[in-house]
Short mmCIF file of C-alpha atoms and ligand atoms in Angstrom, two decimals:
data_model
loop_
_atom_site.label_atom_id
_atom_site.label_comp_id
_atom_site.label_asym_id
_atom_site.label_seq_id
_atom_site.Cartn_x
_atom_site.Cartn_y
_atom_site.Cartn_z
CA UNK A 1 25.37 153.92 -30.20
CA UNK A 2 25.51 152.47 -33.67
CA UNK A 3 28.39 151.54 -36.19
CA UNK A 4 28.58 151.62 -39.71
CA UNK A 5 30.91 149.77 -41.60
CA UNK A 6 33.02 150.90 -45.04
CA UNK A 7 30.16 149.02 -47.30
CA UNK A 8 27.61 150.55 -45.54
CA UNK A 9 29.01 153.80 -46.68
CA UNK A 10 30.50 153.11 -50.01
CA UNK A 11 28.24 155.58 -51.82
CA UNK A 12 26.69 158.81 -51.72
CA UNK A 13 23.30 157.01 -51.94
CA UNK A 14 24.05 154.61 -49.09
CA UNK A 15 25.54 157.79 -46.97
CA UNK A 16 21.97 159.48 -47.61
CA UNK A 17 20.44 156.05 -46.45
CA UNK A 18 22.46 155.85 -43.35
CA UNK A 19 21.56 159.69 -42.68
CA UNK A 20 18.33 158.58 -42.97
CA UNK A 21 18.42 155.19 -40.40
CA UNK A 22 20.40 157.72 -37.78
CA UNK A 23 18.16 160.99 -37.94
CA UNK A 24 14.73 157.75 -37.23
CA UNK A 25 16.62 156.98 -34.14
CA UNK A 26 16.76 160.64 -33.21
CA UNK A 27 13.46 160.72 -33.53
CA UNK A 28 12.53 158.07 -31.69
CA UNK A 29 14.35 159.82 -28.84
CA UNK A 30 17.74 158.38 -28.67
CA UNK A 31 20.84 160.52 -28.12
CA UNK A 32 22.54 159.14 -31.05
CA UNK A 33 26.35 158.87 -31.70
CA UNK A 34 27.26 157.06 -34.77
CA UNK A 35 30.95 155.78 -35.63
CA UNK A 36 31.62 154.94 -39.08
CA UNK A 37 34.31 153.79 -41.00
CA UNK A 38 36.17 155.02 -44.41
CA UNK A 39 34.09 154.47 -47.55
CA UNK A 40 34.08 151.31 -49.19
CA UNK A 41 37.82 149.92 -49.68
CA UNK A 42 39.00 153.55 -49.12
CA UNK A 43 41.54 152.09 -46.58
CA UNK A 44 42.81 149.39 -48.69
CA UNK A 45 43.26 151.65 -51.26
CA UNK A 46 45.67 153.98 -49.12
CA UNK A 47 47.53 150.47 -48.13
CA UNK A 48 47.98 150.03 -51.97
CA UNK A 49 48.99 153.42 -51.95
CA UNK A 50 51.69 153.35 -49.54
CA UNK A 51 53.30 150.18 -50.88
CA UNK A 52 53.53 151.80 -53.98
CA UNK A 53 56.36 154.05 -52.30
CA UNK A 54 57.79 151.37 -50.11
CA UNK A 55 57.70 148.62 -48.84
CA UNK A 56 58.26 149.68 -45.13
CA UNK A 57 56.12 152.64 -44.28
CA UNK A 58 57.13 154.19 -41.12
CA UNK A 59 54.03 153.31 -38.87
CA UNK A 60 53.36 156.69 -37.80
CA UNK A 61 52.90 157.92 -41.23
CA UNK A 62 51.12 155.07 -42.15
CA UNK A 63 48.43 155.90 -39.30
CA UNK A 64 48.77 159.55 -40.53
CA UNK A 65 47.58 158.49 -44.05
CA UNK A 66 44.79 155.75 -42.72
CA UNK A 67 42.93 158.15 -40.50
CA UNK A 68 42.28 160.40 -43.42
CA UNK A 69 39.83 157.68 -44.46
CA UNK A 70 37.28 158.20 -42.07
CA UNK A 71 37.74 161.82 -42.14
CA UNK A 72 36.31 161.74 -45.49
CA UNK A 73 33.40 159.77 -44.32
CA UNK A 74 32.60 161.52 -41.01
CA UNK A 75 32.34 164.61 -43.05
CA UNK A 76 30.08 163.30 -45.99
CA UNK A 77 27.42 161.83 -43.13
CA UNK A 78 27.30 164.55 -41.38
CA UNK A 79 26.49 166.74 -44.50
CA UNK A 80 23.91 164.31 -45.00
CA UNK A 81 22.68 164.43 -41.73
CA UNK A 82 22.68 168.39 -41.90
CA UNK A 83 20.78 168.21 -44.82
CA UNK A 84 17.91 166.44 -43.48
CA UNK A 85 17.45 169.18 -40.67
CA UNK A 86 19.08 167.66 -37.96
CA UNK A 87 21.67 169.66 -36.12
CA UNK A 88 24.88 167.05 -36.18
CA UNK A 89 28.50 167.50 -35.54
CA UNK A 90 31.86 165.25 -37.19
CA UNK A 91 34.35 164.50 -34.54
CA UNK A 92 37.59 162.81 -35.31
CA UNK A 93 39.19 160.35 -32.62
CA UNK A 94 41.81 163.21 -31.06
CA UNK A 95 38.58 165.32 -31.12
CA UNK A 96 37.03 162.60 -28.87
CA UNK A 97 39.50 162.59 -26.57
CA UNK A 98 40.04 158.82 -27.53
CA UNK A 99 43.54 158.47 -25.79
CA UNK A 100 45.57 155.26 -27.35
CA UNK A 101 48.83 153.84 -26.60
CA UNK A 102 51.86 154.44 -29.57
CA UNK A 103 51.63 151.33 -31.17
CA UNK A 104 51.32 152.58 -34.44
CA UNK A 105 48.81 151.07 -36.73
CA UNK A 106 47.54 148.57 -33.74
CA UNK A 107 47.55 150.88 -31.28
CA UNK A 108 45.28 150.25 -27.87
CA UNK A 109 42.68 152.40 -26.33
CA UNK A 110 43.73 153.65 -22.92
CA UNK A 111 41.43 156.02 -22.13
CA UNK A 112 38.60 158.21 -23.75
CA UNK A 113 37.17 161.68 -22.15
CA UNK A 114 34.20 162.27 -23.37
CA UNK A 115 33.41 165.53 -22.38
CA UNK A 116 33.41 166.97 -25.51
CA UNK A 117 30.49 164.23 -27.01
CA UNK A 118 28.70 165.04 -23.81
CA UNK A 119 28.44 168.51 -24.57
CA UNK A 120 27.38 168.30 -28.12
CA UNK A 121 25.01 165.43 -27.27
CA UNK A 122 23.74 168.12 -24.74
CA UNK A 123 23.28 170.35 -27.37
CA UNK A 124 20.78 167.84 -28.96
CA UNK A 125 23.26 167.42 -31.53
CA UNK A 126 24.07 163.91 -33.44
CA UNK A 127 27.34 163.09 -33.14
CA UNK A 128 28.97 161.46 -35.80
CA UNK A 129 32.67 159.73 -34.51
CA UNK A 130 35.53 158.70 -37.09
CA UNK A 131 35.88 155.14 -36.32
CA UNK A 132 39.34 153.72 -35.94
CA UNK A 133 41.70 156.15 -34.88
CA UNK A 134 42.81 157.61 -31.23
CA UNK A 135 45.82 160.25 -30.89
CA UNK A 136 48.21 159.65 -27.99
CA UNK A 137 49.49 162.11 -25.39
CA UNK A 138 52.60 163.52 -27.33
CA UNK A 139 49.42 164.48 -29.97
CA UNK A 140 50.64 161.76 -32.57
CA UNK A 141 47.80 159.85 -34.79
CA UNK A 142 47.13 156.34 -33.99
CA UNK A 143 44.82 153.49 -35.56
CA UNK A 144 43.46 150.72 -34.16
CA UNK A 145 44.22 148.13 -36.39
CA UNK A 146 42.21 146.45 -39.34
CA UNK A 147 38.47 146.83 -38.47
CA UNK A 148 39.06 148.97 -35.47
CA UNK A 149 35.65 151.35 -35.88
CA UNK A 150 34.12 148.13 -33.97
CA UNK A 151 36.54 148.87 -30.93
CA UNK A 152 35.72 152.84 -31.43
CA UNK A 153 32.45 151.87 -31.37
CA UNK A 154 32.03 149.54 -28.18
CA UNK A 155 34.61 151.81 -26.26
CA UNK A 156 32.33 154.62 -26.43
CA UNK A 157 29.11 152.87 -25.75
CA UNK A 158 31.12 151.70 -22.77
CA UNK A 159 32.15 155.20 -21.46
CA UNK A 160 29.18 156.62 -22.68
CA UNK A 161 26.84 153.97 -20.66
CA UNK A 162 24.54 153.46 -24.05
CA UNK A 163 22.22 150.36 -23.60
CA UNK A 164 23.42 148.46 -26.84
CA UNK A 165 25.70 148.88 -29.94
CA UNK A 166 24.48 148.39 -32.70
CA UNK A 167 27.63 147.15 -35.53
CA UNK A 168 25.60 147.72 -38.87
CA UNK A 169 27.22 146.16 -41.68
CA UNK A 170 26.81 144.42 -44.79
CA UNK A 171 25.72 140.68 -43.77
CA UNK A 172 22.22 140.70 -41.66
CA UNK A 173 24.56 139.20 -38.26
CA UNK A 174 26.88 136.74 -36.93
CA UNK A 175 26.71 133.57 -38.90
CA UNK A 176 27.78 129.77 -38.56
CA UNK A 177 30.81 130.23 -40.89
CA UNK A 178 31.60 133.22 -43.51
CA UNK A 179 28.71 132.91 -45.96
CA UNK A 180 30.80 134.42 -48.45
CA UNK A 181 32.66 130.74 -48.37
CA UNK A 182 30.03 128.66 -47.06
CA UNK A 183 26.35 129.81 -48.67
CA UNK A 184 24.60 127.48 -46.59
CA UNK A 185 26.43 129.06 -43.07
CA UNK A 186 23.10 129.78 -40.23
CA UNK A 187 22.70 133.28 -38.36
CA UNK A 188 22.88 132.92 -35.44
CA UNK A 189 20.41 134.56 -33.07
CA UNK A 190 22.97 135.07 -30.39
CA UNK A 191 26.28 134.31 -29.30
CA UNK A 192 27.99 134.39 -25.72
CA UNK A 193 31.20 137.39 -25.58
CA UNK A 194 33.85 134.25 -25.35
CA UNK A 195 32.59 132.23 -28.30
CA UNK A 196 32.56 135.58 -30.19
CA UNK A 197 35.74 136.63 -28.83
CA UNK A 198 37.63 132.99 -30.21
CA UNK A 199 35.69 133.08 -33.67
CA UNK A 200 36.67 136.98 -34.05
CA UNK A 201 40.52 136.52 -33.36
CA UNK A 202 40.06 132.99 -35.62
CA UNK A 203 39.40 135.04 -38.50
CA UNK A 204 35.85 135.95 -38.40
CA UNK A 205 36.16 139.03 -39.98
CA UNK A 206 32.60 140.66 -38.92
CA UNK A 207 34.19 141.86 -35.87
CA UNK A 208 37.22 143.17 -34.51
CA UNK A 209 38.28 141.10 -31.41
CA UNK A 210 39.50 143.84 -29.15
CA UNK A 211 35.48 145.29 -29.51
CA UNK A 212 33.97 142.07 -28.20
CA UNK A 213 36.79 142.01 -25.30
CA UNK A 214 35.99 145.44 -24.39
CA UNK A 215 32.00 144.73 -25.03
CA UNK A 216 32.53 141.66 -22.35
CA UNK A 217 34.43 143.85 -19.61
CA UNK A 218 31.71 146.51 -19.30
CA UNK A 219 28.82 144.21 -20.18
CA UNK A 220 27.91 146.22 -23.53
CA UNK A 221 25.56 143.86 -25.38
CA UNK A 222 26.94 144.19 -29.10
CA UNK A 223 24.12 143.74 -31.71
CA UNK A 224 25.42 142.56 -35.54
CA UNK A 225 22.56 143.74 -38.05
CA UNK A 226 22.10 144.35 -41.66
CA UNK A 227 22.42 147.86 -42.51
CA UNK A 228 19.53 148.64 -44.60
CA UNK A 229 17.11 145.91 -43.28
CA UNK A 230 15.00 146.04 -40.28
CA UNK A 231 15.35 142.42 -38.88
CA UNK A 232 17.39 141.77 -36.01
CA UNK A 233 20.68 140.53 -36.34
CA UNK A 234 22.57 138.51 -33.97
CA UNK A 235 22.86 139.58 -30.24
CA UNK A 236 26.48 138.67 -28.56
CA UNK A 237 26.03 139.07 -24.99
CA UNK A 238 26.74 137.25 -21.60
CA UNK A 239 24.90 134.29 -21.68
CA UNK A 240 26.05 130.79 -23.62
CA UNK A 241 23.61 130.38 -26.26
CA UNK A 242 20.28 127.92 -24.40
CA UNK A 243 21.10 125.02 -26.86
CA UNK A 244 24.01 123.99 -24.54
CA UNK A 245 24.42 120.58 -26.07
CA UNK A 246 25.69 123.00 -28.99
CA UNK A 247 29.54 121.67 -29.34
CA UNK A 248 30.81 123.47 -32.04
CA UNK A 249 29.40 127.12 -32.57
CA UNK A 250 30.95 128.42 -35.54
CA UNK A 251 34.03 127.49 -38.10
CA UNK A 252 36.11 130.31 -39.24
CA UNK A 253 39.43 130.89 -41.92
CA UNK A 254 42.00 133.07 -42.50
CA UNK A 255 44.61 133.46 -44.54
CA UNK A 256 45.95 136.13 -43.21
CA UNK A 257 48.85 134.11 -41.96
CA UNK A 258 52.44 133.70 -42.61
CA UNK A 259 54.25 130.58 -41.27
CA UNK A 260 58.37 130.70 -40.23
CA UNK A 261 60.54 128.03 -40.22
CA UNK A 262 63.45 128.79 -38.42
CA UNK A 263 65.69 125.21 -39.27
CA UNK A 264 68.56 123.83 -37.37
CA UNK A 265 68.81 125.82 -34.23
CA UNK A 266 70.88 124.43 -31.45
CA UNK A 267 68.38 122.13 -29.30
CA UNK A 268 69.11 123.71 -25.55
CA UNK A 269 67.71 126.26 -22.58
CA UNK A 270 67.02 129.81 -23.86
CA UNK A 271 66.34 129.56 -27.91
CA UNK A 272 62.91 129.83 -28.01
CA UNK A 273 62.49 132.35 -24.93
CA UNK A 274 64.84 134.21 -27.02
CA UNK A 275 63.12 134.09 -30.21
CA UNK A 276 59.87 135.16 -28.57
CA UNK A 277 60.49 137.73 -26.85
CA UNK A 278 62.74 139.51 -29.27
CA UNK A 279 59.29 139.29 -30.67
CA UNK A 280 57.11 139.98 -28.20
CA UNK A 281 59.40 143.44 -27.37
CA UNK A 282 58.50 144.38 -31.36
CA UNK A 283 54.30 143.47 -30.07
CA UNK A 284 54.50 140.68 -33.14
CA UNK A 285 51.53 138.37 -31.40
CA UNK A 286 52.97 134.75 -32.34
CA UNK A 287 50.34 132.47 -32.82
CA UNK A 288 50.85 128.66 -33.46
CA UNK A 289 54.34 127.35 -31.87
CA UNK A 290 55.85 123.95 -32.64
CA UNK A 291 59.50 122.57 -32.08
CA UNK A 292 60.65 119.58 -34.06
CA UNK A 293 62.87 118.10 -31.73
CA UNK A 294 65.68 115.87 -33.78
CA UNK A 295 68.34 113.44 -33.30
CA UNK A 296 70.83 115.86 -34.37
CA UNK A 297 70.79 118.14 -31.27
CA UNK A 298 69.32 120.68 -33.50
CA UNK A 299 66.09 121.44 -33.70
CA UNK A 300 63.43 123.57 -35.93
CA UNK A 301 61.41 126.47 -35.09
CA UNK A 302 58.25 126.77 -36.72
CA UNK A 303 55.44 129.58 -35.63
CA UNK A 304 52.74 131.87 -37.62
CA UNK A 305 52.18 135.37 -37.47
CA UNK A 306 49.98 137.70 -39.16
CA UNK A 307 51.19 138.61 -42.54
CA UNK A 308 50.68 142.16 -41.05
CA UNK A 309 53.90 141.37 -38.96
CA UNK A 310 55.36 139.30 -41.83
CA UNK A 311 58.42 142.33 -42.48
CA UNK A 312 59.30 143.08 -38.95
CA UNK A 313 59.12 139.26 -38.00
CA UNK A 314 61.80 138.45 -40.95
CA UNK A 315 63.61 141.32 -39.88
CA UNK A 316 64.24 140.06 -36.21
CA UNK A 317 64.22 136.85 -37.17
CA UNK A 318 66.94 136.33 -39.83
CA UNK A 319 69.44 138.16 -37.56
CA UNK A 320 68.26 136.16 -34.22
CA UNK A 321 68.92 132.50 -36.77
CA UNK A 322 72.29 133.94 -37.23
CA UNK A 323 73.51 134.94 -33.66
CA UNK A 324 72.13 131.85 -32.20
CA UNK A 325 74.17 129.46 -35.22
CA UNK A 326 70.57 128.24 -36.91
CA UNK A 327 70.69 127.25 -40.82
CA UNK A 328 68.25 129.50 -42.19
CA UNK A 329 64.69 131.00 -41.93
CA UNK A 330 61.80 129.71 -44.10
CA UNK A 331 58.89 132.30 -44.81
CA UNK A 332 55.77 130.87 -46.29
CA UNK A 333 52.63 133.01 -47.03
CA UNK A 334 50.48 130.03 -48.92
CA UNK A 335 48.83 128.86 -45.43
CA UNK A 336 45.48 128.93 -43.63
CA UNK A 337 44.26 128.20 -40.30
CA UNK A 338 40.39 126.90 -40.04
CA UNK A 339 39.38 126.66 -36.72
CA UNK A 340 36.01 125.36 -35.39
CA UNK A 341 34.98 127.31 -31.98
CA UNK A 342 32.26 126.06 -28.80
CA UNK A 343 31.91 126.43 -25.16
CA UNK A 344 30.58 123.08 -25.82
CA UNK A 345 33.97 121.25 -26.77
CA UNK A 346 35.20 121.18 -23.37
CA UNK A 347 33.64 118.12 -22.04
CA UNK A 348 33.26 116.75 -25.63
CA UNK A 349 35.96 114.61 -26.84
CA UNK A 350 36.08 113.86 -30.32
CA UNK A 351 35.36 116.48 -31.26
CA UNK A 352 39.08 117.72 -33.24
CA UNK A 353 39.16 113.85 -34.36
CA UNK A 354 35.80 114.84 -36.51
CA UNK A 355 37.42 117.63 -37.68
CA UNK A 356 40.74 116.12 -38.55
CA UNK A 357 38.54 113.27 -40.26
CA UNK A 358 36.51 115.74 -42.37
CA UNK A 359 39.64 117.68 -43.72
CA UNK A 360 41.50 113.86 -44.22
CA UNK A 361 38.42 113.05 -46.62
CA UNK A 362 39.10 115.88 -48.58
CA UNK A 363 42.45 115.09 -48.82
CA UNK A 364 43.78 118.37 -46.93
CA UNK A 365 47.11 117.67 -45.14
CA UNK A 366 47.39 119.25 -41.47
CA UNK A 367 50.79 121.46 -40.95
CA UNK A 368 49.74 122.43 -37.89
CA UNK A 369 47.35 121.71 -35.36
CA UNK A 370 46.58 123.77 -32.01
CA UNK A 371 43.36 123.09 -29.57
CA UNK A 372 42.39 125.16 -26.47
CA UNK A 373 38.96 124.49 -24.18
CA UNK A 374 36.91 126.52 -27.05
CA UNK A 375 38.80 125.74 -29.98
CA UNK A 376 40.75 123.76 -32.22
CA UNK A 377 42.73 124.66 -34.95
CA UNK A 378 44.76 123.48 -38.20
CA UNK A 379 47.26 125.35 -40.48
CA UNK A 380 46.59 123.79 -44.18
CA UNK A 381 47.53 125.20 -47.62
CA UNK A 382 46.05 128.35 -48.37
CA UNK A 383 44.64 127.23 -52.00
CA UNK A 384 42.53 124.21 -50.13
CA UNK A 385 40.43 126.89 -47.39
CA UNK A 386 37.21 127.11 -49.35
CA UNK A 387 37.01 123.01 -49.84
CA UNK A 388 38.14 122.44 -46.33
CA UNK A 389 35.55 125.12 -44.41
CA UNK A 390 33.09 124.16 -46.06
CA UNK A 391 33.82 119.85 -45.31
CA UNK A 392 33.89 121.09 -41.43
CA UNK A 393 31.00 122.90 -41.81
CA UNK A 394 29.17 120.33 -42.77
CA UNK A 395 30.32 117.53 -40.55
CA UNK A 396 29.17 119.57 -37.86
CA UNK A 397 25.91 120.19 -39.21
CA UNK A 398 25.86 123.80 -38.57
CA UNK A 399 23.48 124.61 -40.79
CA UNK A 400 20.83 122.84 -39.27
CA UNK A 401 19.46 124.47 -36.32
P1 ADP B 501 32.28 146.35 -42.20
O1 ADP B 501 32.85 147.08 -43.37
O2 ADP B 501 30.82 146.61 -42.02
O3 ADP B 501 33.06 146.51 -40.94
P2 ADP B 501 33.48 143.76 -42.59
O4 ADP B 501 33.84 143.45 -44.00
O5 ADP B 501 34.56 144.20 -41.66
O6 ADP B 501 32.29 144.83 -42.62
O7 ADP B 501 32.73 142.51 -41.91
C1 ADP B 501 31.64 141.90 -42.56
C2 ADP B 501 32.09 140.67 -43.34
O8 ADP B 501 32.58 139.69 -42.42
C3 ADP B 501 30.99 139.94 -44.08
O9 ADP B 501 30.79 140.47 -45.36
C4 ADP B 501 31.47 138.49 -44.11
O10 ADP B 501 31.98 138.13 -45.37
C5 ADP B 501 32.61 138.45 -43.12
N1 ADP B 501 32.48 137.35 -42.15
C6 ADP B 501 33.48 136.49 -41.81
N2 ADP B 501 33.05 135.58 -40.97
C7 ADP B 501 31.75 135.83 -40.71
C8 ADP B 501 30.76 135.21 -39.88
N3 ADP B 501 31.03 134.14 -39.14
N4 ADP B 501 29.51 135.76 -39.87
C9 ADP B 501 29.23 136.85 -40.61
N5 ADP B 501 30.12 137.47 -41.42
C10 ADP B 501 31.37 136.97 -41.47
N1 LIG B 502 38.59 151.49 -42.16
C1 LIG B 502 39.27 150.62 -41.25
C2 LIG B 502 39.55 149.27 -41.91
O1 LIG B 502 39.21 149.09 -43.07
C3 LIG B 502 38.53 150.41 -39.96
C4 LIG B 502 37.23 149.67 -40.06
O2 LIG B 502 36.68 149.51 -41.15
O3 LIG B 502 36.71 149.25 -39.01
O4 LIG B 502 40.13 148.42 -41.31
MG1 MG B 503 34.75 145.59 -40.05
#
């Protein structure tokens, strides 16, 4: 089973060299099924796209006009493939049989039948899967949210029993921090499924969390690797990494985040279960939570979301702060959370004063903080991420070995 991302695609050159990498593993005897995603930004593009008509897409169109992304793609590699002499097939998700749930544009895998990659794989054909997208019973289009080909990808090497998959993309594995931010970040050689897991919903961008979830329930050992290099990458697996003294694995970002203030709601029973779950029956995941309790009787609200949710959360929540008598709602899209992540951090404390310390001698104020056994995070202003990963970074010492 192997992945390849939208850079590794971006071209027709780097489709030919992809061809190339999946018709060697043919070769080498491998049944070979290869996922990919759309071409380069293609599915930014078509976000761009959409907003340009409105600002609300419907969600099932939206997933109508995403999945035609890695249509294109699925397509072009298989032509390539063709046209090295290998017999290969395209298969979209419906063709598949990748059944999803209707949550439109992050919708959930519930089943896949495979039958149909079976047969072609019986055939001794390649089969080449559009990452990213399922189709639900009533036959509607679904994604699988931002950098879904990943959960495409594990899903099927689950079903389809394959001994690894292989996520090929454009940095050579899974490193200490985004080295686009910090240069000096460290590959790591391997990293367990829950340290993965934390550093991938954190904001570690190289994979999508619901792949390493899924990798971790059927024991699929995921390997990260450079697409056009031959060195191994970074092996997430089962096993906590041997350096066990190892507190803190990784730091991540993102800015992906929009924080609500909801100010001067009545302080008794009921407000915030209310609040939440009028979110949680829209499936808006509500990250950090904190209630400023006052003198006044009143109190403010204050929680993140992804700025993905950003328009239904104002939505629910303007009308919610004026049934339950609050003041008004505060939206504010200038935040980031950095998080460091480690198995190790249980039975280490200290360890979030280091990090508070390193981001308080950069002069980054805190909005925010939230810690769990493996993590620990802090909301800051979005313009200080860059100065403040990189200070953590290095008063961990991740990049030393
Ligand atoms: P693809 O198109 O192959 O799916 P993505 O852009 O989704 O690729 O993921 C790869 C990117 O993830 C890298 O270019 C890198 O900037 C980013 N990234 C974020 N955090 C990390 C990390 N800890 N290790 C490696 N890459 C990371
Ligand atoms: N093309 C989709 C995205 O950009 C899926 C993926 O790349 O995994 O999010
Ligand atoms: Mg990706």
């Amino acid at each position: 089973m192997q992945k390849y991302g939208g850079s590794s695609v971006a071209t027709p050159d780097k489709i030919k060299a992809v061809a190339r990498r999946i018709v060697a593993a043919k070769e080498q005897g491998y049944k070979v099924v290869a996922v990919v995603s759309a071409l380069g930004d293609t599915t930014d593009e078509l976000i761009k796209l959409a907003r340009q008509i409105t600002d609300r897409p419907p969600r099932r169109e939206m997933d109508m006009l995403l999945s035609t992304g890695e249509q294109v793609s699925i397509s072009l590699l298989a032509m390539a493939v063709d046209s090295l002499g290998e017999p290969v097939i395209s298969l979209t998700g419906a063709q598949c049989g990748i059944i999803t749930d209707a949550q439109h544009t992050k919708a959930r895998i519930l089943e896949i039948q495979a039958n149909r990659i079976q047969e072609e794989l019986g055939k001794g054909k390649i089969v080449v899967v559009a990452g990213f997208q399922g189709i639900t019973s009533l036959n509607d289009i679904t994604t699988l949210g931002r950098g879904g080909s990943d959960t495409t990808a594990v899903a099927l090497a689950a079903v389809l029993e394959a001994e690894v998959c292989e996520i090929y993309t454009d940095v050579d594995g899974v490193y200490t921090a985004d080295p686009r931010v910090v240069p000096e970040a460290r590959k790591l050689e391997q990293i367990s499924y829950g340290e993965m897991l934390e550093m991938a919903r954190l904001g570690a961008g190289v994979m999508q969390p619901r792949a390493v979830e899924i990798g971790a329930q059927y024991g699929i050992p995921i390997h990260v690797r450079a697409s056009f290099k031959d060195e191994p990458g970074t092996m997430i697996k089962g096993e906590e990494a041997l350096e066990k003294e190892v507190v803190v694995t990784g730091v991540t970002h993102d800015t992906n985040v929009a924080k609500f203030v909801v100010v001067d709601v009545p302080d008794r029973p009921g407000v915030a279960a209310k609040i939440f779950s009028a979110l949680a029956d829209d499936g808006v995941n509500v990250d950090m939570i904190v209630q400023t309790n006052k003198r006044t009787g009143r109190t403010d609200m204050l929680f993140t979301v992804s700025k993905d949710d950003m328009e239904s959360t104002k939505d629910i929540i303007e009308e919610l702060c004026k049934e339950l008598g609050g003041e008004r709602v505060i939206v504010n899209t200038d935040v980031a959370k950095v998080s460091i992540v480690g198995a190790g951090m249980v039975s280490n404390p200290g360890v979030a004063a280091r990090m508070f310390r390193a981001l308080a001698d950069e002069n980054i104020n805190i909005q925010v903080i939230s810690t769990s056994e493996i993590k620990v995070s802090c909301l800051i202003d979005a313009s200080l991420v860059v100065p403040a990963v990189q200070a953590i970074h290095k008063a961990f010492e991740l990049h030393v070995g």
